Coordinates of C-alpha atoms and ligand atoms in Angstrom, one line a residue:
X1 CA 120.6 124.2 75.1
X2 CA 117.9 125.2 77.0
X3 CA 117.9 124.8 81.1
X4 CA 114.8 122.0 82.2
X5 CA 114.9 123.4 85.8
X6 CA 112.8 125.9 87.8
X7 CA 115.0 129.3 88.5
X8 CA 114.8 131.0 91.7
X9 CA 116.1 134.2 92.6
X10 CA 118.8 133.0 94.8
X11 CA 120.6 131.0 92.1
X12 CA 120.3 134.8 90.2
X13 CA 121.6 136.8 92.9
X14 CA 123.5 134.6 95.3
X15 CA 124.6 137.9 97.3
X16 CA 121.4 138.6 98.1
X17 CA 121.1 135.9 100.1
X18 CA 123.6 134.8 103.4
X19 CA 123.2 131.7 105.9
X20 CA 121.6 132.8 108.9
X21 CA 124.6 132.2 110.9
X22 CA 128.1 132.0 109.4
X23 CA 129.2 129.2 112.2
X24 CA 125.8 127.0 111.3
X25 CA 126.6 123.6 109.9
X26 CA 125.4 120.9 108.7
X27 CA 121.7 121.4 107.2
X28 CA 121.3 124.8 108.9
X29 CA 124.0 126.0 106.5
X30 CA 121.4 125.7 103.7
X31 CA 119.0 127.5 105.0
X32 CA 119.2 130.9 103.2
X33 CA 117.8 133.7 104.1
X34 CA 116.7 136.4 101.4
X35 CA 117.9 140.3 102.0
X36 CA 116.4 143.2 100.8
X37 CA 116.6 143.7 97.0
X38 CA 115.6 146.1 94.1
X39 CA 113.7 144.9 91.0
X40 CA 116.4 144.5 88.5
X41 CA 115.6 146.7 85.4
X42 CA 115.6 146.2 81.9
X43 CA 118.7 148.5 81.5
X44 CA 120.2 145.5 83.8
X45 CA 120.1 142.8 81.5
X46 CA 120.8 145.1 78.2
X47 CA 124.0 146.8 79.6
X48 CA 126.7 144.7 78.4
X49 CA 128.8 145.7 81.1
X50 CA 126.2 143.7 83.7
X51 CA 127.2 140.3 84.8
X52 CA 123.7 139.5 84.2
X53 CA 123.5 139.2 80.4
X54 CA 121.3 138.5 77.9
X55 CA 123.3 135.6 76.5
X56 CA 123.4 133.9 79.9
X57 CA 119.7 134.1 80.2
X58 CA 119.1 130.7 79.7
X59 CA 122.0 129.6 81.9
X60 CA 122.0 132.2 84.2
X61 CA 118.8 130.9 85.7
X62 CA 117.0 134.2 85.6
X63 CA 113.8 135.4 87.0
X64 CA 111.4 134.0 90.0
X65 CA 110.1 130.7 89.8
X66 CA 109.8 130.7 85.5
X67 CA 110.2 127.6 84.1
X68 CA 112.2 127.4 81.0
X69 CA 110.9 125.3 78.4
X70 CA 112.2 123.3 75.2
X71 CA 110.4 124.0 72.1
X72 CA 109.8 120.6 71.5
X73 CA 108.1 120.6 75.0
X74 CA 106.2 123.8 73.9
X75 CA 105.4 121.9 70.8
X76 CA 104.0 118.5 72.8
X77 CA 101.6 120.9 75.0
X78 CA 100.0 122.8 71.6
X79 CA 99.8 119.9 69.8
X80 CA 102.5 120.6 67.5
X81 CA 101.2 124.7 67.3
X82 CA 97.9 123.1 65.7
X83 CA 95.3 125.6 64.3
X84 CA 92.6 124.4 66.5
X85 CA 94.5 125.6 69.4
X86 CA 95.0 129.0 68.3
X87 CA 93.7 132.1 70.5
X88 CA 94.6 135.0 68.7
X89 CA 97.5 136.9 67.1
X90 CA 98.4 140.4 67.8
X91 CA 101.9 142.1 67.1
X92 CA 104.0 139.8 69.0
X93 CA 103.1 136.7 66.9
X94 CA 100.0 133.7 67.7
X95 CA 98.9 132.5 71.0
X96 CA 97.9 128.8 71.2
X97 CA 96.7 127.3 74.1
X98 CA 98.5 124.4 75.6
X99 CA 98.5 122.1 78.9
X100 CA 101.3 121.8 81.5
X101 CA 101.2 119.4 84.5
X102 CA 103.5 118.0 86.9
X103 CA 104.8 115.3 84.0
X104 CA 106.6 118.1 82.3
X105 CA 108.5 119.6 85.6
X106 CA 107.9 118.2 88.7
X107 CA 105.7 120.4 91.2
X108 CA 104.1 122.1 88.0
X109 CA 100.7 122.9 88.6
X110 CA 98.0 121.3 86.2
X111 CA 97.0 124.0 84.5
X112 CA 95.7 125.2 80.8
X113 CA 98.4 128.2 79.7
X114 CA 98.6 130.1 76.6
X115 CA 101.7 129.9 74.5
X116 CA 103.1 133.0 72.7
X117 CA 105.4 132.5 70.0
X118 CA 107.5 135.1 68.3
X119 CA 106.7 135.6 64.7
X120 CA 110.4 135.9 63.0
X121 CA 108.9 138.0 60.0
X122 CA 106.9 140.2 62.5
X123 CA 107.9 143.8 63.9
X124 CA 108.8 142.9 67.4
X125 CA 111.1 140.7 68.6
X126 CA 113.8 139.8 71.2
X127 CA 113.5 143.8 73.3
X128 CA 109.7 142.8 73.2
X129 CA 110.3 139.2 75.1
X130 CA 112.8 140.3 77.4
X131 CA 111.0 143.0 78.4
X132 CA 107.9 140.6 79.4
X133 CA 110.1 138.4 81.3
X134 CA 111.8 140.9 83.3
X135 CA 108.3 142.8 84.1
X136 CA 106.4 139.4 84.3
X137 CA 109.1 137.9 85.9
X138 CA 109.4 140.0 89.0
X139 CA 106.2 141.9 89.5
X140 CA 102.7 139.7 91.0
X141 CA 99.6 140.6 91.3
X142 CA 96.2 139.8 90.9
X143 CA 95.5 141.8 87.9
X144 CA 98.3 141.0 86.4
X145 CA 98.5 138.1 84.0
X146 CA 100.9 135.4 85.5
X147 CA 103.9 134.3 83.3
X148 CA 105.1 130.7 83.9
X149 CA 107.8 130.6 81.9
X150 CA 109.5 130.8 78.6
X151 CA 111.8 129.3 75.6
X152 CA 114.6 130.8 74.1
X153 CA 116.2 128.5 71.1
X154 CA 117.9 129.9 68.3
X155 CA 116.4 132.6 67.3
X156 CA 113.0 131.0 68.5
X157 CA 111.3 133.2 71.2
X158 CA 108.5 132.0 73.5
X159 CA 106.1 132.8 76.6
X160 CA 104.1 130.7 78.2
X161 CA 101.6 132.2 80.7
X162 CA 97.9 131.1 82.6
X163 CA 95.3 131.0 80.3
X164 CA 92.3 133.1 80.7
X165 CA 89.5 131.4 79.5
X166 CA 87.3 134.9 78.0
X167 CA 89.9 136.0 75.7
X168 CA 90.7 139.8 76.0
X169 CA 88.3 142.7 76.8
X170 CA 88.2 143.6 73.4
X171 CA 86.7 140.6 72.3
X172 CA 84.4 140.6 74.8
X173 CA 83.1 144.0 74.1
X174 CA 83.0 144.4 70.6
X175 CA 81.9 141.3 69.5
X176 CA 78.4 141.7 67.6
X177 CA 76.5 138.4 68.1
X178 CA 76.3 138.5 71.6
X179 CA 75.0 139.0 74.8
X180 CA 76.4 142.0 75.6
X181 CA 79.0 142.7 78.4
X182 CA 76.5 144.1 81.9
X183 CA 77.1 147.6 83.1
X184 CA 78.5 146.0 86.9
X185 CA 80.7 143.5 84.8
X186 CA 82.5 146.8 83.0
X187 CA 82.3 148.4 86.0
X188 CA 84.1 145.2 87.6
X189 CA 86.6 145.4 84.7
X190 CA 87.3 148.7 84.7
X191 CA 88.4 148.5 88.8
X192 CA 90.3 145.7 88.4
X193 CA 92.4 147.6 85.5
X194 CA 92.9 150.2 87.5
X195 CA 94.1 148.5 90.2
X196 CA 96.7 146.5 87.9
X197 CA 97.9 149.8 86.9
X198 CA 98.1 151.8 89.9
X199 CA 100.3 149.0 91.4
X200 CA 102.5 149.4 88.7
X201 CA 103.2 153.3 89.4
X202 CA 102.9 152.8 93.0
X203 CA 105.9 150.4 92.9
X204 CA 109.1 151.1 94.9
X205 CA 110.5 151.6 91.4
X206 CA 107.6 152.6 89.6
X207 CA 106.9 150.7 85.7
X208 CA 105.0 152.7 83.2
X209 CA 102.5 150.3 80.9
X210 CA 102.7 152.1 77.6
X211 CA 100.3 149.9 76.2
X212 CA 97.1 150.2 77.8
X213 CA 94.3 148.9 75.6
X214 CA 91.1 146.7 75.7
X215 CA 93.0 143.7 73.9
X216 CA 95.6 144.1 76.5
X217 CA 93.4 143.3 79.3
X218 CA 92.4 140.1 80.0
X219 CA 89.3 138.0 81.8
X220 CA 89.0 134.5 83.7
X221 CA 85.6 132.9 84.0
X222 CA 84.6 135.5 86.4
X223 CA 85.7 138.8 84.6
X224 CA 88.1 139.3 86.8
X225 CA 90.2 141.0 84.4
X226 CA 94.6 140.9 84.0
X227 CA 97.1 143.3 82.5
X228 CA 98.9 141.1 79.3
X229 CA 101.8 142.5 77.3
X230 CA 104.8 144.0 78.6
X231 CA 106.3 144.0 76.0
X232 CA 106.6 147.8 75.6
X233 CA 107.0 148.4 79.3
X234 CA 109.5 151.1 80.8
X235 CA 110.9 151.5 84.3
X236 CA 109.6 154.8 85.2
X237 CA 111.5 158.4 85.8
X238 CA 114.5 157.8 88.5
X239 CA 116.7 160.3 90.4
X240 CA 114.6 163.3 90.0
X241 CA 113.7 163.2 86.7
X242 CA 110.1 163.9 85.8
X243 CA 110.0 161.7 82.8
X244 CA 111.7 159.7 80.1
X245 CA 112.2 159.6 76.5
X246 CA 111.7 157.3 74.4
X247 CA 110.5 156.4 71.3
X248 CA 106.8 156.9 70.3
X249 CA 105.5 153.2 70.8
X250 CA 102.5 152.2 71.6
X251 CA 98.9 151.8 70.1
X252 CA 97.2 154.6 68.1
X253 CA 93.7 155.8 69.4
X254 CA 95.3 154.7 72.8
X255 CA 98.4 156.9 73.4
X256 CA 98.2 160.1 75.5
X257 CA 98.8 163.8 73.0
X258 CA 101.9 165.0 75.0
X259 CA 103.8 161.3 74.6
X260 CA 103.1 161.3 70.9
X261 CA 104.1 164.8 70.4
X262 CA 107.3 164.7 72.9
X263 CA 108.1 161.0 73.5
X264 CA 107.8 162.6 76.8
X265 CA 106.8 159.2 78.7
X266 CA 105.4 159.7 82.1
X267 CA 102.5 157.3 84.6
X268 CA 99.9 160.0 83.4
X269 CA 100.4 158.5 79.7
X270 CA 99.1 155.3 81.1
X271 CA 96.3 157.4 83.2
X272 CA 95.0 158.8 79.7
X273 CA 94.6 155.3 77.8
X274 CA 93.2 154.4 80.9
X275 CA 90.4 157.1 79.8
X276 CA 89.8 155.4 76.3
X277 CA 89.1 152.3 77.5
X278 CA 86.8 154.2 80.3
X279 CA 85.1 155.6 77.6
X280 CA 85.1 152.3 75.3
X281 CA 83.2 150.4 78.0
X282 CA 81.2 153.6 78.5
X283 CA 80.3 153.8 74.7
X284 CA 81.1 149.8 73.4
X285 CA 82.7 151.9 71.3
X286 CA 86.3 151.4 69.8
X287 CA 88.9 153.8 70.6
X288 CA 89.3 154.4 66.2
X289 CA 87.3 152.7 63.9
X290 CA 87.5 154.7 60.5
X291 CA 84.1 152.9 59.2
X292 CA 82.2 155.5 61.3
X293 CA 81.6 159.1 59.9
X294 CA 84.6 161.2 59.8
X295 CA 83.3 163.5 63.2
X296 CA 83.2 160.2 64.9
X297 CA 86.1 158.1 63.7
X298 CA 87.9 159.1 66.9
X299 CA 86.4 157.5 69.9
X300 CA 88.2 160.8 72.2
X301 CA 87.8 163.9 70.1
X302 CA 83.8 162.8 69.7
X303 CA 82.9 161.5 73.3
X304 CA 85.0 163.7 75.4
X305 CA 83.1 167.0 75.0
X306 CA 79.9 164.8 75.9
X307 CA 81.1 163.8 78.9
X308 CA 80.7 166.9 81.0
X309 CA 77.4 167.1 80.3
X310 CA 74.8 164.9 82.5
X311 CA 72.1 165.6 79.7
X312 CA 74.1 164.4 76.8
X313 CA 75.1 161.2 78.4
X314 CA 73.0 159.1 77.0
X315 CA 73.9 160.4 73.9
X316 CA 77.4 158.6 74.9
X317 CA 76.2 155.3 76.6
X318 CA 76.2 152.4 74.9
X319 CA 72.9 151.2 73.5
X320 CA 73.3 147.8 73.8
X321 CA 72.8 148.5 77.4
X322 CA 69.3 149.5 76.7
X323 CA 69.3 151.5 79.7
X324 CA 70.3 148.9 81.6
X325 CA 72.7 151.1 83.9
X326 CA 73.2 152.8 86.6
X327 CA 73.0 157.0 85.9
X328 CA 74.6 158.3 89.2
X329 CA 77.6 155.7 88.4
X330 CA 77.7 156.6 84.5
X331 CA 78.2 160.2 85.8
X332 CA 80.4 159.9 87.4
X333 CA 82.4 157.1 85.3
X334 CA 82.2 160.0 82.5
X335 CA 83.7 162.6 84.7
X336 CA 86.5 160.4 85.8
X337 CA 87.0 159.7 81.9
X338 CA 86.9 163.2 81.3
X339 CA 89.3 163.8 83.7
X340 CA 91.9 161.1 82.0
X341 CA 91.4 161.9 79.1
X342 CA 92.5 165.8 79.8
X343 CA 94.9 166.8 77.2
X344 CA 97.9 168.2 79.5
X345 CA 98.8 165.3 81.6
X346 CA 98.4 167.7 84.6
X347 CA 95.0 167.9 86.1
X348 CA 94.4 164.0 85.1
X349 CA 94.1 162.0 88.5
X350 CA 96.9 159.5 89.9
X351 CA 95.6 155.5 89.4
X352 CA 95.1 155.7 92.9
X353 CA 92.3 158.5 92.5
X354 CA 90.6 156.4 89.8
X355 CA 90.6 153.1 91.8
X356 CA 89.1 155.4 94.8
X357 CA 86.2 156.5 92.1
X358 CA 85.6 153.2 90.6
X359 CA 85.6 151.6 94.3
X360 CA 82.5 154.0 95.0
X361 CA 80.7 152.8 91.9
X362 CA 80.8 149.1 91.9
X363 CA 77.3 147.9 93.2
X364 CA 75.4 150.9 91.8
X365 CA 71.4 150.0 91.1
X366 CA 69.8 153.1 90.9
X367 CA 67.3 153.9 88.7
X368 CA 68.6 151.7 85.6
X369 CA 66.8 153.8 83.5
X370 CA 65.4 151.7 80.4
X371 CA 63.1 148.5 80.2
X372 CA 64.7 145.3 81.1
X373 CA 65.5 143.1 77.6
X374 CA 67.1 140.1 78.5
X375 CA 69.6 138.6 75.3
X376 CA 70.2 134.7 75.2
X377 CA 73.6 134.3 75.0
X378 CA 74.8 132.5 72.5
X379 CA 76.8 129.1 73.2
X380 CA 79.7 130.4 70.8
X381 CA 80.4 133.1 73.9
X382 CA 82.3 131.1 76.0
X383 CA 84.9 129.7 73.5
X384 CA 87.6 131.4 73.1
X385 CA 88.0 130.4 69.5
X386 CA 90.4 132.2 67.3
X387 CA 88.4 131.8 63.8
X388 CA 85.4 133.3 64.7
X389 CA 87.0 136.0 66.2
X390 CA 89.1 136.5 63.3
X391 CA 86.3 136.6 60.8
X392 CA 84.5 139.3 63.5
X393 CA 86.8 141.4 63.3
X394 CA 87.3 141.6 60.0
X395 CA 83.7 142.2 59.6
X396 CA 83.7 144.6 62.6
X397 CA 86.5 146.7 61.3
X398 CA 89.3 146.7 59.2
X399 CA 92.1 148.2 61.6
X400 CA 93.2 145.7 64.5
X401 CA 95.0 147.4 67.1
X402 CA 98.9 145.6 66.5
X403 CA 98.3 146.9 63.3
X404 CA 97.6 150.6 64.5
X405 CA 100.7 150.5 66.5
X406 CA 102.4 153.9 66.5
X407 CA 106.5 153.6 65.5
X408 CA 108.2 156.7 64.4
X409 CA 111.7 156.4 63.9
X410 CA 114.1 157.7 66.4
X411 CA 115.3 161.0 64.5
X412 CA 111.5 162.4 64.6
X413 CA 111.9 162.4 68.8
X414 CA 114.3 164.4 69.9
X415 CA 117.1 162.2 72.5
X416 CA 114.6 158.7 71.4
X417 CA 116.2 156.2 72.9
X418 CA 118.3 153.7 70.5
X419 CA 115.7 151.5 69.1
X420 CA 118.6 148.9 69.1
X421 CA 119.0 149.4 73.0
X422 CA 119.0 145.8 73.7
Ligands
ATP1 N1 97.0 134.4 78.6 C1 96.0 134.3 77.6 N2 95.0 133.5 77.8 C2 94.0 133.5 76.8 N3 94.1 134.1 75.7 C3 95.1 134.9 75.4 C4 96.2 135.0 76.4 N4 97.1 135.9 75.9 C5 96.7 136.3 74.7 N5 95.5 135.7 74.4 C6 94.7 135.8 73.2 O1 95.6 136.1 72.1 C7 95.2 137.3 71.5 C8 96.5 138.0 71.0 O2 97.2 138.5 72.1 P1 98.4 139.5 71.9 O3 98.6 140.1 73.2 O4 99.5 138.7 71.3 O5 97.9 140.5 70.8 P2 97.0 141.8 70.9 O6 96.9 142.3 72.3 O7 95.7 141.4 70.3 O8 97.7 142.8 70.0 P3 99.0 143.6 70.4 O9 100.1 142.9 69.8 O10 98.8 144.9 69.8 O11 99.1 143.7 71.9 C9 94.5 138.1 72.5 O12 93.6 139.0 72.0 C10 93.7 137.0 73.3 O13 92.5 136.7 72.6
MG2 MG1 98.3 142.2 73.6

């Protein structure tokens, strides 16, 4: 049921596109020219009064350049889904990794990708999928993870995207056993977040993340790091309006005061969990972790008033640094987080302020301020192996973020949107 060919844009919108000269013939009649055209919304797909509906999805040939996949080909390229090939499982459902090539569709890059697979029993579903296709689908950049395509059979839902071979940030940073993540690398990370995000508001139609967290951000060989999970993506405030409500989704620890208390969602809820995980690479710190004593359990409420103050900061930096950092930068890294993590959304800076910051700190050496202790890395770094992960976590703490999501029902916001909007 499923189509087995590449979908462009112009089979989508065929009006978007018109020969270059109606008397052309012959060959010159098929060569199409593309026109100017808006990035289709979510709202798009989910009004049932579009011509582009959900339904036709996988016949409609919709998206830019996605492959759509069988799940017996999904199946063939994870070796059947097999254990040893899973990456990790958040909310959505597991991740394997898999291999495509030009055998399955011709002109498909050879390339690992992970495969994401909908977990029927699980809390998120078909919204969550679309969503990621219509985000994915449209919007490219270099911090943004790259979606190749999907599967939609029966009620079986599937993404299939490039595979980046350190896992997610979180991983990387909290792990226990290992060498741990330089000061420049976080400082590497953190731009290249920032950048991912401020494209996103900067858009001609802006997107606000909504779920801005260190396992959503993700790193190739290099660190270079990629914005994952779209899933809870919404088009930003249009015609005037300053915001828009919704229902409180999103990640607790993460979320921004004013969006939990309001459902008030505006860019600046994505500029304040851009401060938590500011601060967690700041602190190698977790945003919540409720093994710690009570004062401290919340990453924000105990960092925040540190932040301000140049003689506390090391009180703040993470120790496996061992000094290892630069102290102009980690100033002022702390009074850009300080800044995010403002409680009114007001005096927090654009994205584009922050990248301007975190552009002026990359390539800091001053003074690192503590002796020099190099840490062999262990050879267990580089995988990106799901079970020892697992078992880390577990050991490191108890909550893991899908499980900390925030969901209140619709009555406890006032105007929520329907959670059955789609
Ligand atoms: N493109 C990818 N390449 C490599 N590993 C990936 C990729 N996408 C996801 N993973 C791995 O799978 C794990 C689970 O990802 P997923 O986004 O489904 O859940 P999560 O971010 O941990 O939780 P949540 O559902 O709250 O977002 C990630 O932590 C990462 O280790
Ligand atoms: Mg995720």
């Amino acid at each position: 049921m499923t189509m087995k060919k590449k979908i462009t844009w112009k089979s989508l919108m065929p009006s978007c596109y018109k020969s270059k000269d109606s008397s052309d013939s012959g060959e010159n009649r098929l060569k199409l020219k593309p026109c100017q055209f808006q990035r289709l919304s979510l709202s798009d797909v989910s009004d049932p009064s579009s011509p582009i509906c959900v339904n036709g999805l996988s016949t409609s040939l919709f998206g830019s350049n996605l492959y759509v996949f069988t799940l017996a080909e999904l199946r063939l390229i994870t070796h059947n889904f097999a254990r040893c090939n899973l990456l990790g499982e958040g909310g959505f459902g597991p991740v394997y990794k898999g291999f495509v090539d030009d055998k399955l569709r011709p002109g498909l890059k050879a390339q690992p990708v992970a495969v994401k697979t909908l977990d029927l029993d699980g809390l998120q579903g078909h919204r969550e999928w679309l969503a990621e296709i219509i985000f994915l689908g449209q919007l490219r950049h270099p911090h943004l993870v790259k979606l190749i395509g999907y599967c939609y059979e029966d009620e079986n839902r599937l993404l299939v995207y490039e595979y980046m071979p350190r896992g997610s940030l979180e991983n990387q940073l909290f792990r226990r056993y290992s060498a741990t993540l330089p000061w420049s690398t976080r400082m590497k990370i953190a731009l290249g977040a920032a950048k991912g995000l401020a494209f996103l508001h900067e858009a001609d139609k802006p997107v606000i993340y909504r779920d801005f967290k260190s396992s959503n951000i993700l790193l190739d060989s290099d660190y270079n790091c990629k914005l994952s999970d779209f899933g809870l993506a919404k088009d930003g405030p249009e015609g005037g309006e300053t915001h828009v409500t919704t229902r409180v989704m999103g990640t607790q620890g993460y979320a921004a005061p004013e969006y939990i208390m309001t459902g008030h969602l505006t860019t600046m809820s994505d500029v304040y969990s851009f401060g938590v995980v500011l601060l967690e690479l700041l602190t190698g710190k977790r945003s919540m972790d409720n093994t710690r004593p009570s004062r401290e359990q919340s990453l924000v409420e105990w960092a925040r008033p540190l932040l301000r103050d140049p003689k506390r900061l090391d009180r703040v930096i993470d120790p496996r640094l061992e000094g290892q950092y630069s102290n102009k930068g980690a100033q002022k890294v702390a009074a850009l987080a300080y800044k995010c993590l403002s409680h009114y959304p007001k005096p927090r800076p654009t994205m584009g302020d922050v990248v301007m910051v975190l552009e002026s700190v990359q390539g800091f050496e001053d003074e690192f301020v503590g002796p020099f202790v190099y840490v062999v890395p262990n050879e267990a770094d580089d995988s990106n192996e799901f079970l020892a992960k697992k078992g880390e976590n577990e050991h490191d703490s108890p909550v893991r973020g899908w499980r900390n999501r925030i969901k209140l029902p619709p009555s406890s916001v006032a105007n929520a949107e329907s959670p059955c909007s789609i």
